[in-house]
mmCIF file of N, CA, C and O in Angstrom:
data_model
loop_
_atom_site.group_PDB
_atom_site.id
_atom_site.type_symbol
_atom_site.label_atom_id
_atom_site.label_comp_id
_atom_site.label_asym_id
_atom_site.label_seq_id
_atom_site.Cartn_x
_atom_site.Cartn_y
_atom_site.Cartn_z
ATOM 1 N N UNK A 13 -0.664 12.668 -20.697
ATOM 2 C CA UNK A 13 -1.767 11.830 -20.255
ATOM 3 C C UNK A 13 -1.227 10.678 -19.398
ATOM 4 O O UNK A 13 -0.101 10.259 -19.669
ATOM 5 N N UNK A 14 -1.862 10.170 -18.474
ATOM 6 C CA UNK A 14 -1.417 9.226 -17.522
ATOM 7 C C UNK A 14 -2.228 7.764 -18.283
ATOM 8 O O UNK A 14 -3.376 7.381 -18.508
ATOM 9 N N UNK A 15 -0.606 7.213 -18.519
ATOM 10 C CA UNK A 15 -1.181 5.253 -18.512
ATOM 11 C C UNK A 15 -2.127 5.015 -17.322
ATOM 12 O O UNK A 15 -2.206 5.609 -16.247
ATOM 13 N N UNK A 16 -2.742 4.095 -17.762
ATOM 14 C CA UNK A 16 -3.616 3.443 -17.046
ATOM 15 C C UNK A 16 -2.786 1.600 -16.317
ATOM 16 O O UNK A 16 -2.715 1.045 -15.220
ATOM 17 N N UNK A 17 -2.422 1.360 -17.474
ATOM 18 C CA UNK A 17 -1.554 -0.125 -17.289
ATOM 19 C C UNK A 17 -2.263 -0.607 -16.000
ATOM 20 O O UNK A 17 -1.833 -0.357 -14.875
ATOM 21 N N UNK A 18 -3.088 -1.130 -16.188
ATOM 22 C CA UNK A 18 -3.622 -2.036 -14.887
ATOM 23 C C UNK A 18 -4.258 -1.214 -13.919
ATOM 24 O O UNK A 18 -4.765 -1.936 -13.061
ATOM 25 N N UNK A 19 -4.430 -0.099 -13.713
ATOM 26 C CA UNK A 19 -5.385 0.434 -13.007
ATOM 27 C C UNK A 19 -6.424 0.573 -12.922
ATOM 28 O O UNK A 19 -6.835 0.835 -11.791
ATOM 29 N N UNK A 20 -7.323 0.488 -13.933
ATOM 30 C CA UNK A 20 -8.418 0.599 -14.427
ATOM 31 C C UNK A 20 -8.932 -1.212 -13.989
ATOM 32 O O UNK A 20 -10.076 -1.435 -13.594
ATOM 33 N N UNK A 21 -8.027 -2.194 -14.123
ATOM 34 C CA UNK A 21 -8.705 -3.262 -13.812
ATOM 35 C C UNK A 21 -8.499 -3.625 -11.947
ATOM 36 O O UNK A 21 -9.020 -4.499 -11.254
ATOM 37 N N UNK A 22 -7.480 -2.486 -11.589
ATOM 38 C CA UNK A 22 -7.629 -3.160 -10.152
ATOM 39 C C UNK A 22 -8.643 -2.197 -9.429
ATOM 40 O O UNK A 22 -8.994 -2.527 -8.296
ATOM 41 N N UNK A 23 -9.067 -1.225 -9.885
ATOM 42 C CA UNK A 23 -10.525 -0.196 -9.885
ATOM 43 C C UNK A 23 -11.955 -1.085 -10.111
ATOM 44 O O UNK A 23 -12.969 -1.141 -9.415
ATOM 45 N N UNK A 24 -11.636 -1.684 -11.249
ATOM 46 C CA UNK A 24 -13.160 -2.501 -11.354
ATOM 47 C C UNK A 24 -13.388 -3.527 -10.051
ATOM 48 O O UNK A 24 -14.424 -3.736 -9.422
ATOM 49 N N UNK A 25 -11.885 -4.162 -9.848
ATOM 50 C CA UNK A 25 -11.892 -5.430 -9.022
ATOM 51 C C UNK A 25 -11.985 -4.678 -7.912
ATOM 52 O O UNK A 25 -12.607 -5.457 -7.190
ATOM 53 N N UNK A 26 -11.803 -3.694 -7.255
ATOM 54 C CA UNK A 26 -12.358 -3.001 -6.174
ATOM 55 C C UNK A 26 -13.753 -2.930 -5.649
ATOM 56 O O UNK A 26 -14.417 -3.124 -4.631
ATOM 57 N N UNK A 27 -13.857 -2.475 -7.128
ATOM 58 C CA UNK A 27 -15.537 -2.045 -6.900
ATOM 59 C C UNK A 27 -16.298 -3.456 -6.906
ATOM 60 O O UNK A 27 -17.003 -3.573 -5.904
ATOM 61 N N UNK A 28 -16.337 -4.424 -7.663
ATOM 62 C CA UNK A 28 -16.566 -5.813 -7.459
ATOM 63 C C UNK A 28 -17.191 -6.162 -6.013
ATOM 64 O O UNK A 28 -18.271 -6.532 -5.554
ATOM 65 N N UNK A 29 -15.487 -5.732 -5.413
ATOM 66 C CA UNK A 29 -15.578 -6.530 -3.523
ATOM 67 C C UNK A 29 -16.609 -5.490 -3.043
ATOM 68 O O UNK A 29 -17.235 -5.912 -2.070
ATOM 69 N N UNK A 30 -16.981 -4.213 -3.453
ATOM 70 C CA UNK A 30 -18.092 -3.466 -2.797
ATOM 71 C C UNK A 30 -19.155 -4.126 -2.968
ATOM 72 O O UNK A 30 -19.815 -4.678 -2.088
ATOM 73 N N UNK A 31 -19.504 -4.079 -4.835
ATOM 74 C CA UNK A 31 -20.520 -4.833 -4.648
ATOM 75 C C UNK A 31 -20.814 -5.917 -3.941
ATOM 76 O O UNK A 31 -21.768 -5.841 -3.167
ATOM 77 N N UNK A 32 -20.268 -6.827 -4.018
ATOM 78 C CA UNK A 32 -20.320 -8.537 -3.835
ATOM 79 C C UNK A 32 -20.307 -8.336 -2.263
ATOM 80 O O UNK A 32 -21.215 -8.837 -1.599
ATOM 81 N N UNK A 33 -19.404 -7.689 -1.720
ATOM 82 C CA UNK A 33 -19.097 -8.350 -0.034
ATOM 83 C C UNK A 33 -19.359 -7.262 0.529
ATOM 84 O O UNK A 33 -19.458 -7.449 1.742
ATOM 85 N N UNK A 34 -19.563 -5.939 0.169
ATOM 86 C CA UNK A 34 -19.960 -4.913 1.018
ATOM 87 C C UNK A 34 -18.813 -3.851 1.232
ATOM 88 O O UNK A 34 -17.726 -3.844 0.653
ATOM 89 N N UNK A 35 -19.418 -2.659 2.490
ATOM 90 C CA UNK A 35 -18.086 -1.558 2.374
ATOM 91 C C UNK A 35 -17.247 -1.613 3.334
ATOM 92 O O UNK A 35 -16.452 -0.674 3.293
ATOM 93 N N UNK A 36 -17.055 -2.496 4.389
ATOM 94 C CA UNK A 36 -16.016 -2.512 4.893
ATOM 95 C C UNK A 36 -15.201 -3.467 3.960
ATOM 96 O O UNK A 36 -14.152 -3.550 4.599
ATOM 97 N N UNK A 37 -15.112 -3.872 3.373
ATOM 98 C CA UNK A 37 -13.940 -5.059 2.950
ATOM 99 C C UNK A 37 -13.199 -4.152 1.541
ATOM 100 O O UNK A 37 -12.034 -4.156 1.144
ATOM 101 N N UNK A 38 -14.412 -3.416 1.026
ATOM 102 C CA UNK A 38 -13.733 -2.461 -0.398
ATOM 103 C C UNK A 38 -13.284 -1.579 0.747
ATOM 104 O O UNK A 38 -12.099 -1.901 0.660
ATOM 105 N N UNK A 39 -13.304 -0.554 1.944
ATOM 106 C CA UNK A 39 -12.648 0.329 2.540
ATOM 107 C C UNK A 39 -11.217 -0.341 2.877
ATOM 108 O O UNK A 39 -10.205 0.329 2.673
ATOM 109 N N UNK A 40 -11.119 -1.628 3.380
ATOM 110 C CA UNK A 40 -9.917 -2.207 3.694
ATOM 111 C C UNK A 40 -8.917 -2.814 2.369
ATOM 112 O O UNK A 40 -7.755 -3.221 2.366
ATOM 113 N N UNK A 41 -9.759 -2.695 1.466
ATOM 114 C CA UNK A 41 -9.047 -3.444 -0.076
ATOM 115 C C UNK A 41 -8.716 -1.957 -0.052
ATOM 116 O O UNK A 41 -8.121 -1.969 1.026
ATOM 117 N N UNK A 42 -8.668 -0.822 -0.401
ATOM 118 C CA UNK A 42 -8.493 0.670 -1.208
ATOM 119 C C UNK A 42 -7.702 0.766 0.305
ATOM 120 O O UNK A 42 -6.696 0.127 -0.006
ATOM 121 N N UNK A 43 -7.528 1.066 1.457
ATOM 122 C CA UNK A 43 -6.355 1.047 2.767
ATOM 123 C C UNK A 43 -5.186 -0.144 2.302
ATOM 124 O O UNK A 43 -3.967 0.003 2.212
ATOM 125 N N UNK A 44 -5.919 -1.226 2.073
ATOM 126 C CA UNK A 44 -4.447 -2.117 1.767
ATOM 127 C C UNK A 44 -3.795 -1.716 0.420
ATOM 128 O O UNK A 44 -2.636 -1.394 0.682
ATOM 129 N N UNK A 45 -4.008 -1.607 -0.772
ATOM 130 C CA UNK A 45 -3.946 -1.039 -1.880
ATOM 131 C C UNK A 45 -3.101 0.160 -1.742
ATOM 132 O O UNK A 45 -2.063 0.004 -2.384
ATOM 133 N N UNK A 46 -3.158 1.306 -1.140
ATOM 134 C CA UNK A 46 -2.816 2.419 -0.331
ATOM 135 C C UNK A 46 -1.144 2.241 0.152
ATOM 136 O O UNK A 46 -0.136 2.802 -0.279
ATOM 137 N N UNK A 47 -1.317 1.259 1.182
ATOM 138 C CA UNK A 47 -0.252 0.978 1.676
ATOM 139 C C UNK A 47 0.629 0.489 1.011
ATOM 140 O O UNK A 47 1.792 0.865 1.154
ATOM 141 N N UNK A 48 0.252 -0.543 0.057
ATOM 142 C CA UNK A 48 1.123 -1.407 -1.366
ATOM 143 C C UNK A 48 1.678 -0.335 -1.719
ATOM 144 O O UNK A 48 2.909 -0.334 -1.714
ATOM 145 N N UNK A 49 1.086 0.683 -2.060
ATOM 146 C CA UNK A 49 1.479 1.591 -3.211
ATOM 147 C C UNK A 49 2.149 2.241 -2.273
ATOM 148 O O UNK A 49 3.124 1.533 -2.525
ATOM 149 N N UNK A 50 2.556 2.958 -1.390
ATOM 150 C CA UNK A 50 3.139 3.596 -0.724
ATOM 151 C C UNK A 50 4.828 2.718 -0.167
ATOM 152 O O UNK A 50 5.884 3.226 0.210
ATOM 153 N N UNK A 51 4.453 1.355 -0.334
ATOM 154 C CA UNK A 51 6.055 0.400 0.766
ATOM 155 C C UNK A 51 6.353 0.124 -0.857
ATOM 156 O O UNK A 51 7.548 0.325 -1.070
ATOM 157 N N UNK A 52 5.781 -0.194 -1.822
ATOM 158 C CA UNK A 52 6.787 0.322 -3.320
ATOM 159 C C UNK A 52 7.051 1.395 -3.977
ATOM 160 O O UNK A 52 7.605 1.460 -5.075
ATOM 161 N N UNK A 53 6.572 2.463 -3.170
ATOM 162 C CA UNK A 53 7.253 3.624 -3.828
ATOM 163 C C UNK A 53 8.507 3.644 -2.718
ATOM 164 O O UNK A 53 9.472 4.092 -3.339
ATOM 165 N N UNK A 54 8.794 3.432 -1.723
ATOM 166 C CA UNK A 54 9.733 3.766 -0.626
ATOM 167 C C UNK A 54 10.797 2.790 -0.764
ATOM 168 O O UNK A 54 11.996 3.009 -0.591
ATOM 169 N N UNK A 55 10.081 1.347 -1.194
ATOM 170 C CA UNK A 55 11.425 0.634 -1.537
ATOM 171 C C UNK A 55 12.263 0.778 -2.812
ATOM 172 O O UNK A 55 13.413 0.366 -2.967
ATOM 173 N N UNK A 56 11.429 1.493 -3.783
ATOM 174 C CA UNK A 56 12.330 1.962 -4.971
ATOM 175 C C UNK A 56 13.060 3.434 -4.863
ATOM 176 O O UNK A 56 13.967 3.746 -5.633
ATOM 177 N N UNK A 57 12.557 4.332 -3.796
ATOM 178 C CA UNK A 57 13.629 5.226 -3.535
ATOM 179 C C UNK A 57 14.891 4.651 -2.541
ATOM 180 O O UNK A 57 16.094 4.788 -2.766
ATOM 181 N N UNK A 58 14.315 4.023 -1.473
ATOM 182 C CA UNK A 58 15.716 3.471 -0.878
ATOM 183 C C UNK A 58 16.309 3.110 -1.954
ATOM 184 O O UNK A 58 17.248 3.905 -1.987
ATOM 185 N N UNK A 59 16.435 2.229 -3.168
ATOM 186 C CA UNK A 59 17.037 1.201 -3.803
ATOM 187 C C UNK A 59 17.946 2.546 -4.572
ATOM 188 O O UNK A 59 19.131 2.780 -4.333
ATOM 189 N N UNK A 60 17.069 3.340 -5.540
ATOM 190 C CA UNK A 60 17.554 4.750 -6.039
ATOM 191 C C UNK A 60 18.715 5.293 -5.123
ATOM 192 O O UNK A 60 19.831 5.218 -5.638
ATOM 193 N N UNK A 61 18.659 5.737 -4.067
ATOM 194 C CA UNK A 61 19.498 6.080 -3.203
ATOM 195 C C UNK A 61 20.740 5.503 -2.961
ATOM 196 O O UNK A 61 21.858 5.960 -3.196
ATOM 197 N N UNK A 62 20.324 4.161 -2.330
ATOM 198 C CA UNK A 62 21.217 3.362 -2.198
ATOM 199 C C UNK A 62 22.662 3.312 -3.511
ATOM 200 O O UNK A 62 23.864 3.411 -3.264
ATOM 201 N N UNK A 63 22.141 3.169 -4.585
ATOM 202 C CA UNK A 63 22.650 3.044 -5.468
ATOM 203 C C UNK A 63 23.254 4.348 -6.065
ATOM 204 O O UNK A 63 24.056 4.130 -6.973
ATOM 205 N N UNK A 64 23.040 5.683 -5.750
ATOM 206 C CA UNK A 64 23.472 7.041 -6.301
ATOM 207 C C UNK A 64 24.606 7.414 -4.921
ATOM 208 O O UNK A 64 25.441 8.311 -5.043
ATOM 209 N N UNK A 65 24.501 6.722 -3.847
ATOM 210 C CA UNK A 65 25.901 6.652 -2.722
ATOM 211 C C UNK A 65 26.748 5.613 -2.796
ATOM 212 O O UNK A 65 27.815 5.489 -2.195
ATOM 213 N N UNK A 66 26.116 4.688 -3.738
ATOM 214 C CA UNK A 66 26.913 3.681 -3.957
ATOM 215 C C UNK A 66 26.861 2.751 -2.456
ATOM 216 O O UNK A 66 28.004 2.969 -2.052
ATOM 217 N N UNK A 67 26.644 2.450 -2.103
ATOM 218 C CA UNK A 67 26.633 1.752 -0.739
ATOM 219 C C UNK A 67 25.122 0.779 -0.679
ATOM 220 O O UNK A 67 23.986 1.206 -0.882
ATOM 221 N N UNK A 68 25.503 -0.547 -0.358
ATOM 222 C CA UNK A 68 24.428 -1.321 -0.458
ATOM 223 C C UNK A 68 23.131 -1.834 0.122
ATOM 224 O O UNK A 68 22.331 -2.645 -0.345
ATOM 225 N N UNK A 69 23.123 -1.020 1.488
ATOM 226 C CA UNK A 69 22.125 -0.788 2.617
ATOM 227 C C UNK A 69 21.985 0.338 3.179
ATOM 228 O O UNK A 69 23.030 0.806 3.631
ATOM 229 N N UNK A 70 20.795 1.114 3.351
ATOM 230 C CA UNK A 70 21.165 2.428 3.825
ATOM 231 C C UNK A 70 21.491 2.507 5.489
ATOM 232 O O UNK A 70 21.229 1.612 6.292
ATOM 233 N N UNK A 71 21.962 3.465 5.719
ATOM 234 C CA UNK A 71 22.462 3.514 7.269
ATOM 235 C C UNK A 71 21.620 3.871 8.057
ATOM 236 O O UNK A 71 21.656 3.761 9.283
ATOM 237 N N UNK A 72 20.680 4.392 7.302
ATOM 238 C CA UNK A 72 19.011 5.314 8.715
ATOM 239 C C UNK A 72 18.316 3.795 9.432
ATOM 240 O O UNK A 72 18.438 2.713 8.858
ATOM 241 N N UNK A 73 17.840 3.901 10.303
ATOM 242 C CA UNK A 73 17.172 3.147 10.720
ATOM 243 C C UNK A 73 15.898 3.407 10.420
ATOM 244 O O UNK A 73 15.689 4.511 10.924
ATOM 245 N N UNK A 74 14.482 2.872 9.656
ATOM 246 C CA UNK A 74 13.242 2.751 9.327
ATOM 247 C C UNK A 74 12.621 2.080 10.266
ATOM 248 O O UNK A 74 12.561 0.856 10.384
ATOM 249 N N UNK A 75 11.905 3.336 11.303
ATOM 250 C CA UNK A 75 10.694 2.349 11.696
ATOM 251 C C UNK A 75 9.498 2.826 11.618
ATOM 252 O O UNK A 75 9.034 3.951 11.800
ATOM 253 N N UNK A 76 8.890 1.452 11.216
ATOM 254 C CA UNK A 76 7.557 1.119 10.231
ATOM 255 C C UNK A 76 6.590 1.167 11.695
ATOM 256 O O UNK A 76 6.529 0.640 12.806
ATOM 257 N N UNK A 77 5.837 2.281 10.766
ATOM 258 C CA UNK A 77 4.351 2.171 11.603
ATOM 259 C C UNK A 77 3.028 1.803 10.920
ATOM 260 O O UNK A 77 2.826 2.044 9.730
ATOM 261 N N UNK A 78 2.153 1.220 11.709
ATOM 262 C CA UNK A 78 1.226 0.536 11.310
ATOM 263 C C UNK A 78 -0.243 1.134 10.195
ATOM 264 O O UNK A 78 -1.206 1.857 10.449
ATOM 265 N N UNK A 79 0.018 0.708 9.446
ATOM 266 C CA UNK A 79 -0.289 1.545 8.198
ATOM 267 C C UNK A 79 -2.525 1.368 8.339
ATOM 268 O O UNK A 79 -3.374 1.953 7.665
ATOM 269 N N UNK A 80 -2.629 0.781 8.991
ATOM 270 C CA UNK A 80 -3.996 0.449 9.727
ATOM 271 C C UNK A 80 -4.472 0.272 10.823
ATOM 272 O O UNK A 80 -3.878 -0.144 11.817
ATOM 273 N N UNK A 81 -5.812 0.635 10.708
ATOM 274 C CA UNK A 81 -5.841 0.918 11.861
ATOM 275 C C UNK A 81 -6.903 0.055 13.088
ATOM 276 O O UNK A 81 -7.721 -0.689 12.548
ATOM 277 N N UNK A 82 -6.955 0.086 14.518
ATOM 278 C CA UNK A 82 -7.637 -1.400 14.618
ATOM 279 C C UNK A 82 -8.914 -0.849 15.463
ATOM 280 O O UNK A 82 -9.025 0.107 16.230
ATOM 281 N N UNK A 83 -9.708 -1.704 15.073
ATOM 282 C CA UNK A 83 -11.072 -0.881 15.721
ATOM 283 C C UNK A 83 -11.163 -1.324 17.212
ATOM 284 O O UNK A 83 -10.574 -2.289 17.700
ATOM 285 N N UNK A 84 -11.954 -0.506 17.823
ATOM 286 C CA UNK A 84 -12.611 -0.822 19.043
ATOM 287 C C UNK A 84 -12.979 -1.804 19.576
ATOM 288 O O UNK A 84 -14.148 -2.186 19.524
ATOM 289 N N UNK A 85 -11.863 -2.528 20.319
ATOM 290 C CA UNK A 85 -12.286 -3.944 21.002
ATOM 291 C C UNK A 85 -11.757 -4.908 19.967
ATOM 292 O O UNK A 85 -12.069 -6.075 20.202
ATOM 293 N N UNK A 86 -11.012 -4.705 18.849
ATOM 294 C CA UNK A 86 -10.358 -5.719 18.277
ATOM 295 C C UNK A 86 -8.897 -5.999 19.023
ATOM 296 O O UNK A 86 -8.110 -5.245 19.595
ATOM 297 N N UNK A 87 -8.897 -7.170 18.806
ATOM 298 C CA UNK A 87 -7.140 -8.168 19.759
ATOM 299 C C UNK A 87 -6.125 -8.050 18.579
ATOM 300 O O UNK A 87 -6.543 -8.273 17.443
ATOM 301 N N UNK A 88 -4.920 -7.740 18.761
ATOM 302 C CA UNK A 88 -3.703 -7.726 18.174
ATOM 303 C C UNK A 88 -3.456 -9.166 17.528
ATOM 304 O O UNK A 88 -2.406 -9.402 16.931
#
C-alpha cells in the first residue's frame, strides 16, 4: 500500500486554490507541483550516482528546459 505522508494534505490544499481562486491557478499549482516533484527526484539520483562513482559532481552537462509553458502574448 502506498503512504500517503502529506499527500493527501497537499491534494486538499490544491483543491482549495480551485475552489477559492479558480482553474487556472490550481492548473499552474498541480504544473508547479509536477515540476517540484520531478527536479527532486533528479537531484536525488544525481546525488545516488554521484556517490556509487564516488566522484563529487557529475561530469554530463544538464540542460534544463523550461518546465512551463508561456501563453500567447505573454513577455519573458
Amino acid at each position: 500500500m502506498i503512504e500517503l505522508d502529506g499527500l493527501d494534505e497537499l491534494i486538499a490544499k490544491i483543491l482549495m486554490l480551485r475552489k477559492s481562486l479558480g482553474k487556472r491557478i490550481y492548473r499552474d499549482a498541480i504544473t508547479k507541483a509536477s515540476a517540484a516533484v520531478g527536479q527532486t527526484a533528479l537531484a536525488e539520483a544525481e546525488r545516488r550516482a554521484a556517490k556509487r562513482s564516488g566522484k563529487r559532481r557529475p561530469t554530463a552537462v544538464v540542460i534544463r528546459f523550461p518546465v512551463t509553458r508561456r501563453k500567447p502574448g505573454e513577455q519573458r
